[in-house]
Amino acid sequence: MLGCEGGAGLRRWLTLVTGLLECLCFAGAVFGWASLVFVLKTEGYFSYLCVNIPGVNGMQFLDCSGQDEQFSLIFTIASFMTNFLLLPNGFLFDRFGIMAVRLLGISLYTTGALLVAFSSSALSSLLFPALSFIAVGGILFLVTNMQIGNLFGSARSTVITLYNGAFDSSSALFLIIKLLFEVGISLRASFLFLAACGIIHLARTFLLLPRTHIPYPLPEGYTYGMKSRGQAKTFSSEQAAANGNMQRDDVTEEMPFNKESAEKVATFWECFLSKFFLWHLVWLSVMQLRHYLFIGTLNPMLQRLTQGEPSLVSTYTNAFAVTQLCGVLSAPWNGLIMDRHKGKPRTPGVSEKEADLRASVLSLTLTALQCVLFSICASTPFLPLQYLTFILQVLNRSFLYGGHAAFISIVFPPCHFGKLYGMAMALSSVVSLLQYPCFILVKGVLGGDPLYVNIALTLLSMLAFIHPLCVYLHCRGLAARRGKPKDSPSS
């Protein structure tokens, strides 16, 4: 028996570590777009859009704003598809489970890598579907790996945020491709290698992950892997329902979203229309828009601040990509903030869910504050300050996505996680489409100066503070009702 328990523990840690490496090395590569743009420009992608424009004293200069617009559009579409397609993929995840969604993600990622490998300056348009496939496949790696948090009980939020941090850090993959390119490794060779890594993803899918879902709370005797395929030997269907492992909307679980109706789980639409979800959507959308516009316009911004000096642009691009590696180090701090109360005695009458909500207030507030500070630094046209901007950006981004996933898992029933996570990402991606008109506005009406757009986005980011305030007031209301006489509703 001890040997079996030891083997199960080893399998869990092996699943955790290999999943972390998968997210770290592959999942969020698309967000290192600025590094890849440097390589693509060197290779002449969309170079036919660069034109000579007369300047002062009869001099001519090369205007590549059309080329920049195409690269910005590719990133806009890829980032939109990443999040928007999480809605149908979330339904697929809740309905069919881990294996089906991973096979879809592996197929998309491998196809995208092959498209980049066989693209060229003459076939620049292949980048549009290629980056979208890589982006969507990568986010599906993250979604399926976040289930591993259910294996680690009281450290669940920490594991979820750790995976999101690894996802952020994986944007450094394109920096590695850029550095390899500079020492003579072709773009084609690098992306053919990425495509070949699909074999590793398939091996993890069949050997180290269950076919459907990992339940939470984890039932005693739960096993998974090649033989068990995610079953517990003494795990009845009634127990599965009680632990949220079933996929129907009418499953009963231990901690329902609707506290006043403990006999049934809230429906998907009750969750979707709740104040928590709607304000969480605002919180996610405004900060995500700020990040996407920054990443999508980083290369033109550096071109402007360095007066087009290639060596300086390369240096700052490398610095940005290197800071992305810190996402995997900073994200777990957010998880520790959200899990800091676990294992401690709770105040009498306070449920585990209420304690989780209270712990999330600090996380949500710090994330919003980080975004405002990052936006202020990004709005300041002082080149050396951008090092601080890069640090704040990766810190905030790791807190944002890790906190998003953890909050959804805390507040809403597990049977709706995939749908609600996908719905939030899909709707926020519609807001993120504003990055392209913002880019056109800066390039056109504002003559390349993004100051006013940056100020507007900074003010918009301050809307994110409403969400933690809403959660705080809700928790205070629960505490106030608990202090009333017995006839008041219990929390």
Coordinates of C-alpha atoms in Angstrom, one line a residue:
M1 CA 0.0 0.0 0.0
L2 CA 2.8 2.4 0.9
G3 CA 4.5 1.6 -2.4
C4 CA 1.3 2.4 -4.3
E5 CA 1.0 5.7 -2.4
G6 CA 4.6 6.5 -3.1
G7 CA 4.2 5.8 -6.8
A8 CA 1.0 7.9 -6.9
G9 CA 2.9 10.8 -5.2
L10 CA 5.8 10.5 -7.7
R11 CA 3.4 10.5 -10.6
R12 CA 1.8 13.7 -9.3
W13 CA 5.1 15.5 -9.0
L14 CA 6.2 14.2 -12.4
T15 CA 2.9 15.5 -13.9
L16 CA 3.4 18.9 -12.2
V17 CA 7.0 19.3 -13.3
T18 CA 6.5 18.2 -16.9
G19 CA 3.4 20.4 -17.2
L20 CA 5.4 23.3 -15.9
L21 CA 8.1 22.7 -18.5
E22 CA 5.5 22.4 -21.2
C23 CA 3.9 25.7 -20.3
L24 CA 7.3 27.3 -19.8
C25 CA 8.8 26.2 -23.2
F26 CA 5.8 26.4 -25.5
A27 CA 2.4 27.7 -24.3
G28 CA 2.6 31.5 -24.5
A29 CA 5.3 31.9 -27.2
V30 CA 3.1 34.3 -29.2
F31 CA 3.5 37.0 -26.6
G32 CA 7.2 37.2 -27.4
W33 CA 6.0 38.6 -30.7
A34 CA 8.4 41.6 -30.6
S35 CA 11.5 39.3 -30.7
L36 CA 10.1 37.4 -33.7
V37 CA 9.2 40.7 -35.5
F38 CA 12.8 41.6 -35.4
V39 CA 13.7 38.4 -37.2
L40 CA 10.9 38.7 -39.7
K41 CA 11.9 42.2 -40.6
T42 CA 15.4 41.1 -41.2
E43 CA 14.1 38.3 -43.4
G44 CA 12.1 40.8 -45.4
Y45 CA 8.6 39.8 -44.5
F46 CA 6.1 42.5 -45.8
S47 CA 9.1 44.5 -46.9
Y48 CA 7.2 45.4 -50.1
L49 CA 5.1 47.8 -47.9
C50 CA 8.2 49.9 -47.1
V51 CA 8.4 53.0 -49.3
N52 CA 10.8 55.9 -49.8
I53 CA 9.5 59.3 -48.8
P54 CA 11.1 62.6 -49.6
G55 CA 12.6 64.4 -46.6
V56 CA 14.4 67.7 -45.9
N57 CA 17.2 68.8 -48.3
G58 CA 16.1 66.4 -50.9
M59 CA 17.0 63.4 -48.7
Q60 CA 14.8 60.3 -48.7
F61 CA 13.9 58.1 -45.8
L62 CA 12.3 54.6 -45.7
D63 CA 8.8 54.6 -44.3
C64 CA 7.8 51.1 -43.1
S65 CA 4.6 52.1 -41.3
G66 CA 2.7 49.8 -43.7
Q67 CA 4.9 46.9 -42.7
D68 CA 4.4 47.7 -39.0
E69 CA 0.6 47.7 -39.5
Q70 CA 0.7 44.2 -40.9
F71 CA 2.7 42.9 -38.0
S72 CA 0.4 44.7 -35.6
L73 CA -2.6 43.2 -37.3
I74 CA -1.1 39.6 -37.1
F75 CA -0.7 40.0 -33.4
T76 CA -4.1 41.5 -32.9
I77 CA -5.8 38.6 -34.7
A78 CA -3.7 36.0 -32.9
S79 CA -4.3 37.5 -29.5
F80 CA -8.0 37.8 -30.3
M81 CA -8.3 34.2 -31.5
T82 CA -6.4 33.0 -28.4
N83 CA -9.0 34.2 -26.1
F84 CA -12.2 34.2 -28.2
L85 CA -11.8 30.5 -29.2
L86 CA -11.5 29.7 -25.5
L87 CA -15.3 30.0 -25.4
P88 CA -16.1 27.0 -27.6
N89 CA -12.9 25.2 -26.3
G90 CA -14.2 25.7 -22.8
F91 CA -17.4 24.0 -23.6
L92 CA -15.4 21.2 -25.2
F93 CA -13.2 20.9 -22.1
D94 CA -16.2 20.7 -19.8
R95 CA -17.9 18.1 -22.0
F96 CA -15.0 15.9 -23.2
G97 CA -12.2 16.6 -20.8
I98 CA -8.4 16.9 -20.9
M99 CA -7.4 14.4 -23.6
A100 CA -9.7 15.7 -26.4
V101 CA -8.8 19.4 -25.8
R102 CA -5.0 18.5 -25.7
L103 CA -5.2 16.6 -29.0
L104 CA -6.8 19.7 -30.5
G105 CA -4.2 22.0 -29.1
I106 CA -1.3 19.8 -30.2
S107 CA -2.7 19.7 -33.8
L108 CA -3.1 23.4 -33.9
Y109 CA 0.3 24.2 -32.4
T110 CA 2.1 21.8 -34.7
T111 CA 0.3 23.1 -37.8
G112 CA 1.2 26.7 -36.9
A113 CA 4.8 25.9 -36.4
L114 CA 4.9 24.2 -39.8
L115 CA 3.3 27.2 -41.5
V116 CA 5.9 29.5 -40.1
A117 CA 8.7 27.1 -41.1
F118 CA 7.5 27.0 -44.7
S119 CA 6.7 30.7 -44.9
S120 CA 9.0 33.3 -46.6
S121 CA 9.1 36.9 -47.5
A122 CA 7.1 35.9 -50.7
L123 CA 4.6 34.0 -48.5
S124 CA 4.3 36.5 -45.7
S125 CA 0.6 36.1 -45.4
L126 CA 1.1 32.6 -44.0
L127 CA 1.9 34.3 -40.8
F128 CA -1.7 35.2 -40.2
P129 CA -3.0 31.6 -39.7
A130 CA 0.3 30.4 -38.3
L131 CA 0.5 32.7 -35.3
S132 CA -3.2 32.2 -34.6
F133 CA -2.7 28.4 -34.6
I134 CA 0.3 28.7 -32.3
A135 CA -1.6 31.1 -30.0
V136 CA -4.7 28.9 -29.7
G137 CA -2.8 25.7 -29.3
G138 CA -0.6 27.2 -26.6
I139 CA -3.5 28.5 -24.5
L140 CA -5.1 25.0 -24.6
F141 CA -1.9 23.6 -23.1
L142 CA -2.3 26.0 -20.3
V143 CA -6.0 25.3 -19.7
T144 CA -5.5 21.5 -19.5
N145 CA -2.4 21.8 -17.3
M146 CA -4.2 24.1 -14.8
Q147 CA -6.3 21.0 -13.8
I148 CA -3.1 19.7 -12.2
G149 CA -3.7 22.2 -9.4
N150 CA -6.5 20.0 -8.2
L151 CA -3.9 17.3 -7.3
F152 CA -2.3 19.5 -4.7
G153 CA -5.2 20.5 -2.4
S154 CA -4.3 23.5 -0.2
A155 CA -1.7 24.7 -2.7
R156 CA -4.2 24.7 -5.6
S157 CA -4.2 28.4 -6.3
T158 CA -0.4 28.5 -6.0
V159 CA -0.1 25.8 -8.6
I160 CA -2.6 27.5 -11.0
T161 CA -0.7 30.8 -10.8
L162 CA 2.6 29.0 -11.2
Y163 CA 1.4 27.5 -14.5
N164 CA 0.2 31.0 -15.6
G165 CA 3.5 32.4 -14.8
A166 CA 5.2 29.7 -16.8
F167 CA 2.8 30.6 -19.7
D168 CA 4.0 34.2 -19.4
S169 CA 7.7 33.3 -19.3
S170 CA 7.3 31.1 -22.4
S171 CA 7.2 34.3 -24.5
A172 CA 11.0 34.2 -24.2
L173 CA 10.9 31.3 -26.7
F174 CA 10.9 33.8 -29.6
L175 CA 13.9 35.5 -28.0
I176 CA 15.7 32.2 -28.1
I177 CA 14.7 31.8 -31.8
K178 CA 16.0 35.4 -32.4
L179 CA 19.4 34.6 -30.7
L180 CA 19.7 31.4 -32.6
F181 CA 18.9 33.3 -35.9
E182 CA 21.7 35.8 -35.1
V183 CA 24.2 32.9 -34.8
G184 CA 23.1 31.3 -38.0
I185 CA 20.2 28.9 -37.2
S186 CA 17.5 29.5 -39.7
L187 CA 13.9 30.4 -38.8
R188 CA 12.8 27.3 -40.7
A189 CA 15.0 25.0 -38.6
S190 CA 13.7 26.5 -35.3
F191 CA 10.1 26.1 -36.2
L192 CA 10.5 22.6 -37.6
F193 CA 12.0 21.6 -34.2
L194 CA 8.9 23.2 -32.5
A195 CA 6.7 21.1 -34.7
A196 CA 8.6 17.9 -33.9
C197 CA 8.1 18.6 -30.2
G198 CA 4.4 17.6 -30.7
I199 CA 5.6 14.0 -30.0
I200 CA 6.5 15.1 -26.4
H201 CA 3.1 16.7 -25.9
L202 CA 1.4 13.5 -27.1
A203 CA 3.5 11.4 -24.7
R204 CA 2.4 13.5 -21.8
T205 CA -1.2 13.4 -22.9
F206 CA -1.4 9.6 -22.9
L207 CA 1.0 8.8 -20.0
L208 CA 0.7 11.5 -17.4
L209 CA -2.8 12.9 -17.6
P210 CA -6.3 11.6 -17.2
R211 CA -8.7 11.3 -20.1
T212 CA -11.4 13.5 -18.6
H213 CA -11.1 15.7 -15.6
I214 CA -9.2 15.8 -12.2
P215 CA -11.9 16.3 -9.5
Y216 CA -11.7 18.8 -6.7
P217 CA -11.7 18.1 -3.8
L218 CA -9.6 15.1 -4.7
P219 CA -11.3 11.9 -3.6
E220 CA -9.4 9.3 -1.5
G221 CA -7.8 6.6 -3.7
Y222 CA -7.9 8.7 -6.9
T223 CA -5.5 7.5 -9.5
Y224 CA -4.8 8.4 -13.1
G225 CA -2.4 7.7 -15.9
M226 CA -2.0 5.0 -18.5
K227 CA -3.8 2.3 -16.7
S228 CA -6.5 4.1 -14.6
R229 CA -7.4 6.9 -17.0
G230 CA -8.4 9.2 -14.2
Q231 CA -10.5 6.9 -11.9
A232 CA -10.6 6.1 -8.2
K233 CA -10.9 2.5 -7.2
T234 CA -13.5 3.3 -4.5
F235 CA -15.1 6.3 -6.2
S236 CA -18.8 5.9 -6.9
S237 CA -20.7 8.0 -9.4
E238 CA -22.5 9.6 -6.4
Q239 CA -19.2 10.7 -4.9
A240 CA -18.0 11.9 -8.3
A241 CA -21.1 14.1 -8.5
A242 CA -20.5 15.4 -5.0
N243 CA -16.9 16.4 -5.9
G244 CA -17.8 18.2 -9.1
N245 CA -16.3 15.6 -11.4
M246 CA -19.4 15.2 -13.5
Q247 CA -20.1 17.5 -16.4
R248 CA -23.8 18.1 -16.3
D249 CA -25.1 21.4 -15.1
D250 CA -27.3 19.9 -12.5
V251 CA -24.6 18.2 -10.5
T252 CA -24.5 18.7 -6.7
E253 CA -21.1 19.7 -5.2
E254 CA -19.7 20.6 -1.9
M255 CA -19.3 24.4 -2.3
P256 CA -22.0 25.7 -4.6
F257 CA -21.9 29.3 -5.9
N258 CA -25.3 29.9 -4.6
K259 CA -24.8 29.7 -0.8
E260 CA -28.5 30.0 0.0
S261 CA -29.3 27.0 -2.1
A262 CA -26.9 24.3 -1.0
E263 CA -29.0 21.5 -2.5
K264 CA -28.1 22.4 -6.1
V265 CA -25.3 24.0 -8.1
A266 CA -25.9 27.3 -9.8
T267 CA -26.5 27.1 -13.5
F268 CA -24.0 28.5 -16.0
W269 CA -26.2 31.5 -16.7
E270 CA -26.6 32.3 -13.0
C271 CA -22.9 32.3 -12.7
F272 CA -22.4 34.4 -15.9
L273 CA -24.9 37.0 -14.9
S274 CA -23.6 37.4 -11.3
K275 CA -22.0 40.6 -10.2
F276 CA -18.8 38.7 -9.5
F277 CA -18.4 37.5 -13.0
L278 CA -19.4 40.7 -14.7
W279 CA -17.0 42.9 -12.7
H280 CA -14.3 40.3 -13.0
L281 CA -14.8 40.6 -16.8
V282 CA -14.2 44.3 -16.6
W283 CA -11.2 43.8 -14.4
L284 CA -9.7 41.4 -16.9
S285 CA -10.6 43.3 -20.1
V286 CA -9.2 46.7 -19.3
M287 CA -5.9 45.3 -18.2
Q288 CA -5.6 42.9 -21.0
L289 CA -6.2 45.6 -23.6
R290 CA -3.4 47.6 -22.0
H291 CA -1.0 44.7 -22.2
Y292 CA -1.9 43.7 -25.7
L293 CA -1.5 47.2 -27.1
F294 CA 1.9 47.4 -25.4
I295 CA 3.2 44.1 -26.8
G296 CA 1.8 44.7 -30.3
T297 CA 3.4 48.2 -30.5
L298 CA 6.6 47.5 -28.7
N299 CA 8.8 47.4 -31.8
P300 CA 7.4 50.7 -33.3
M301 CA 7.7 52.3 -29.8
L302 CA 11.4 51.3 -29.5
Q303 CA 12.0 52.5 -33.1
R304 CA 10.7 55.9 -32.1
L305 CA 12.5 56.2 -28.8
T306 CA 15.8 55.0 -30.3
Q307 CA 15.5 57.1 -33.5
G308 CA 15.6 53.8 -35.4
E309 CA 19.1 52.7 -34.1
P310 CA 19.0 48.9 -34.9
S311 CA 21.5 47.9 -32.1
L312 CA 19.5 49.8 -29.5
V313 CA 16.2 48.3 -30.7
S314 CA 17.8 44.8 -30.5
T315 CA 19.1 45.5 -27.0
Y316 CA 15.8 46.6 -25.6
T317 CA 13.9 43.9 -27.4
N318 CA 16.2 41.3 -25.8
A319 CA 15.8 43.0 -22.4
F320 CA 12.0 42.8 -22.8
A321 CA 12.2 39.1 -23.7
V322 CA 14.5 38.3 -20.9
T323 CA 12.3 39.9 -18.3
Q324 CA 9.4 37.6 -19.5
L325 CA 11.3 34.7 -18.0
C326 CA 10.6 36.2 -14.6
G327 CA 6.9 35.5 -15.0
V328 CA 7.3 32.0 -13.6
L329 CA 9.1 33.4 -10.6
S330 CA 6.6 36.2 -9.9
A331 CA 3.3 34.4 -10.5
P332 CA 3.5 32.0 -7.5
W333 CA 3.6 35.0 -5.2
N334 CA 0.0 35.7 -6.3
G335 CA -1.0 32.2 -5.5
L336 CA 0.6 32.4 -2.1
I337 CA -1.4 35.5 -1.4
M338 CA -4.6 33.7 -2.3
D339 CA -3.6 30.5 -0.4
R340 CA -2.2 32.3 2.7
H341 CA -5.2 31.4 4.9
K342 CA -5.1 27.7 4.0
G343 CA -4.3 25.4 6.9
K344 CA -5.2 28.1 9.5
P345 CA -8.2 27.9 11.7
R346 CA -11.2 29.9 10.4
T347 CA -13.4 32.2 12.3
P348 CA -16.6 30.3 13.5
G349 CA -19.3 30.5 10.8
V350 CA -16.9 31.4 8.0
S351 CA -17.0 29.0 5.1
E352 CA -13.9 27.9 3.1
K353 CA -15.3 29.8 0.1
E354 CA -15.8 33.0 2.1
A355 CA -12.2 32.7 3.4
D356 CA -11.0 32.2 -0.2
L357 CA -13.0 35.3 -1.3
R358 CA -11.5 37.4 1.4
A359 CA -8.0 36.3 0.5
S360 CA -8.6 37.2 -3.2
V361 CA -9.3 40.9 -2.4
L362 CA -5.6 41.7 -1.8
S363 CA -4.6 39.8 -5.0
L364 CA -7.2 41.6 -7.2
T365 CA -6.2 45.0 -5.8
L366 CA -2.5 44.5 -6.2
T367 CA -3.0 43.4 -9.8
A368 CA -5.0 46.6 -10.6
L369 CA -2.3 48.8 -8.9
Q370 CA 0.5 47.1 -10.8
C371 CA -1.3 47.7 -14.1
V372 CA -1.7 51.5 -13.4
L373 CA 2.0 51.8 -12.5
F374 CA 3.0 49.8 -15.6
S375 CA 0.8 52.0 -17.8
I376 CA 2.3 55.2 -16.4
C377 CA 5.8 54.0 -17.1
A378 CA 4.9 52.8 -20.6
S379 CA 3.4 56.3 -21.3
T380 CA 6.6 58.1 -20.4
P381 CA 8.8 58.7 -23.5
F382 CA 12.1 58.1 -21.7
L383 CA 14.0 55.2 -23.0
P384 CA 15.9 54.0 -19.9
L385 CA 12.6 53.9 -18.0
Q386 CA 11.4 51.2 -20.2
Y387 CA 13.5 48.7 -18.3
L388 CA 11.2 49.3 -15.3
T389 CA 8.2 49.2 -17.7
F390 CA 9.3 45.7 -18.8
I391 CA 9.6 44.5 -15.1
L392 CA 6.2 45.9 -14.2
Q393 CA 4.6 44.5 -17.3
V394 CA 5.7 40.9 -16.7
L395 CA 4.9 41.1 -13.0
N396 CA 1.4 42.5 -13.7
R397 CA 0.7 40.0 -16.5
S398 CA 1.6 37.0 -14.4
F399 CA -0.6 38.3 -11.6
L400 CA -3.4 39.0 -14.1
Y401 CA -3.8 35.6 -15.7
G402 CA -3.0 33.6 -12.7
G403 CA -5.4 35.6 -10.6
H404 CA -8.1 35.3 -13.3
A405 CA -7.9 31.5 -13.4
A406 CA -7.7 31.2 -9.6
F407 CA -10.7 33.5 -9.0
I408 CA -12.9 31.6 -11.4
S409 CA -11.9 28.3 -9.7
I410 CA -12.6 29.8 -6.3
V411 CA -16.0 31.4 -6.9
F412 CA -17.8 29.2 -9.4
P413 CA -18.6 25.4 -9.5
P414 CA -15.9 23.2 -11.1
C415 CA -18.4 21.9 -13.6
H416 CA -18.5 25.4 -15.2
F417 CA -14.8 26.2 -15.0
G418 CA -14.0 25.7 -18.7
K419 CA -17.1 27.5 -19.9
L420 CA -16.7 30.5 -17.6
Y421 CA -12.9 30.8 -18.1
G422 CA -13.5 30.6 -21.8
M423 CA -16.4 33.1 -21.7
A424 CA -14.3 35.6 -19.8
M425 CA -11.4 35.3 -22.1
A426 CA -13.6 35.4 -25.2
L427 CA -15.4 38.6 -24.2
S428 CA -12.2 40.2 -23.1
S429 CA -10.7 39.4 -26.5
V430 CA -13.5 41.4 -28.1
V431 CA -12.4 44.4 -26.1
S432 CA -8.7 43.7 -27.0
L433 CA -9.6 44.3 -30.7
L434 CA -9.5 48.0 -29.8
Q435 CA -5.7 47.7 -29.9
Y436 CA -5.7 47.8 -33.7
P437 CA -7.7 51.0 -34.1
C438 CA -5.6 52.5 -31.3
F439 CA -2.5 51.7 -33.3
I440 CA -4.0 53.2 -36.5
L441 CA -5.0 56.3 -34.5
V442 CA -1.4 56.7 -33.2
K443 CA 0.1 56.2 -36.7
G444 CA -2.3 58.5 -38.4
V445 CA -4.0 61.3 -36.5
L446 CA -1.4 61.5 -33.7
G447 CA 1.6 61.4 -36.0
G448 CA 3.2 58.5 -34.3
D449 CA 3.0 59.9 -30.7
P450 CA 1.0 57.6 -28.5
L451 CA 0.9 59.9 -25.4
Y452 CA -2.8 60.7 -25.5
V453 CA -3.8 57.0 -26.2
N454 CA -1.5 55.9 -23.3
I455 CA -3.1 58.5 -20.9
A456 CA -6.6 57.3 -21.9
L457 CA -5.6 53.6 -21.4
T458 CA -4.1 54.5 -18.0
L459 CA -7.4 56.1 -16.9
L460 CA -9.4 53.1 -18.3
S461 CA -7.2 50.7 -16.3
M462 CA -8.4 52.3 -13.1
L463 CA -11.8 50.7 -13.6
A464 CA -10.1 47.5 -12.5
F465 CA -10.3 48.7 -8.9
I466 CA -14.1 48.3 -8.8
H467 CA -13.8 44.5 -8.8
P468 CA -11.8 44.0 -5.6
L469 CA -14.0 46.7 -4.0
C470 CA -17.1 44.7 -4.9
V471 CA -15.7 41.5 -3.5
Y472 CA -14.6 43.3 -0.3
L473 CA -18.1 44.8 0.2
H474 CA -19.7 41.4 -0.3
C475 CA -17.4 39.8 2.3
R476 CA -18.1 42.6 4.7
G477 CA -21.9 42.1 4.1
L478 CA -21.5 38.4 4.9
A479 CA -19.7 39.2 8.2
A480 CA -22.4 41.8 9.1
R481 CA -25.2 39.3 8.5
R482 CA -23.3 36.7 10.6
G483 CA -23.3 39.1 13.5
K484 CA -27.1 39.5 13.4
P485 CA -29.6 37.3 15.3
K486 CA -30.2 33.7 14.3
D487 CA -33.1 34.4 11.9
S488 CA -30.7 36.2 9.5
P489 CA -29.4 34.2 6.6
S490 CA -26.2 32.3 7.4
S491 CA -23.1 32.7 5.3

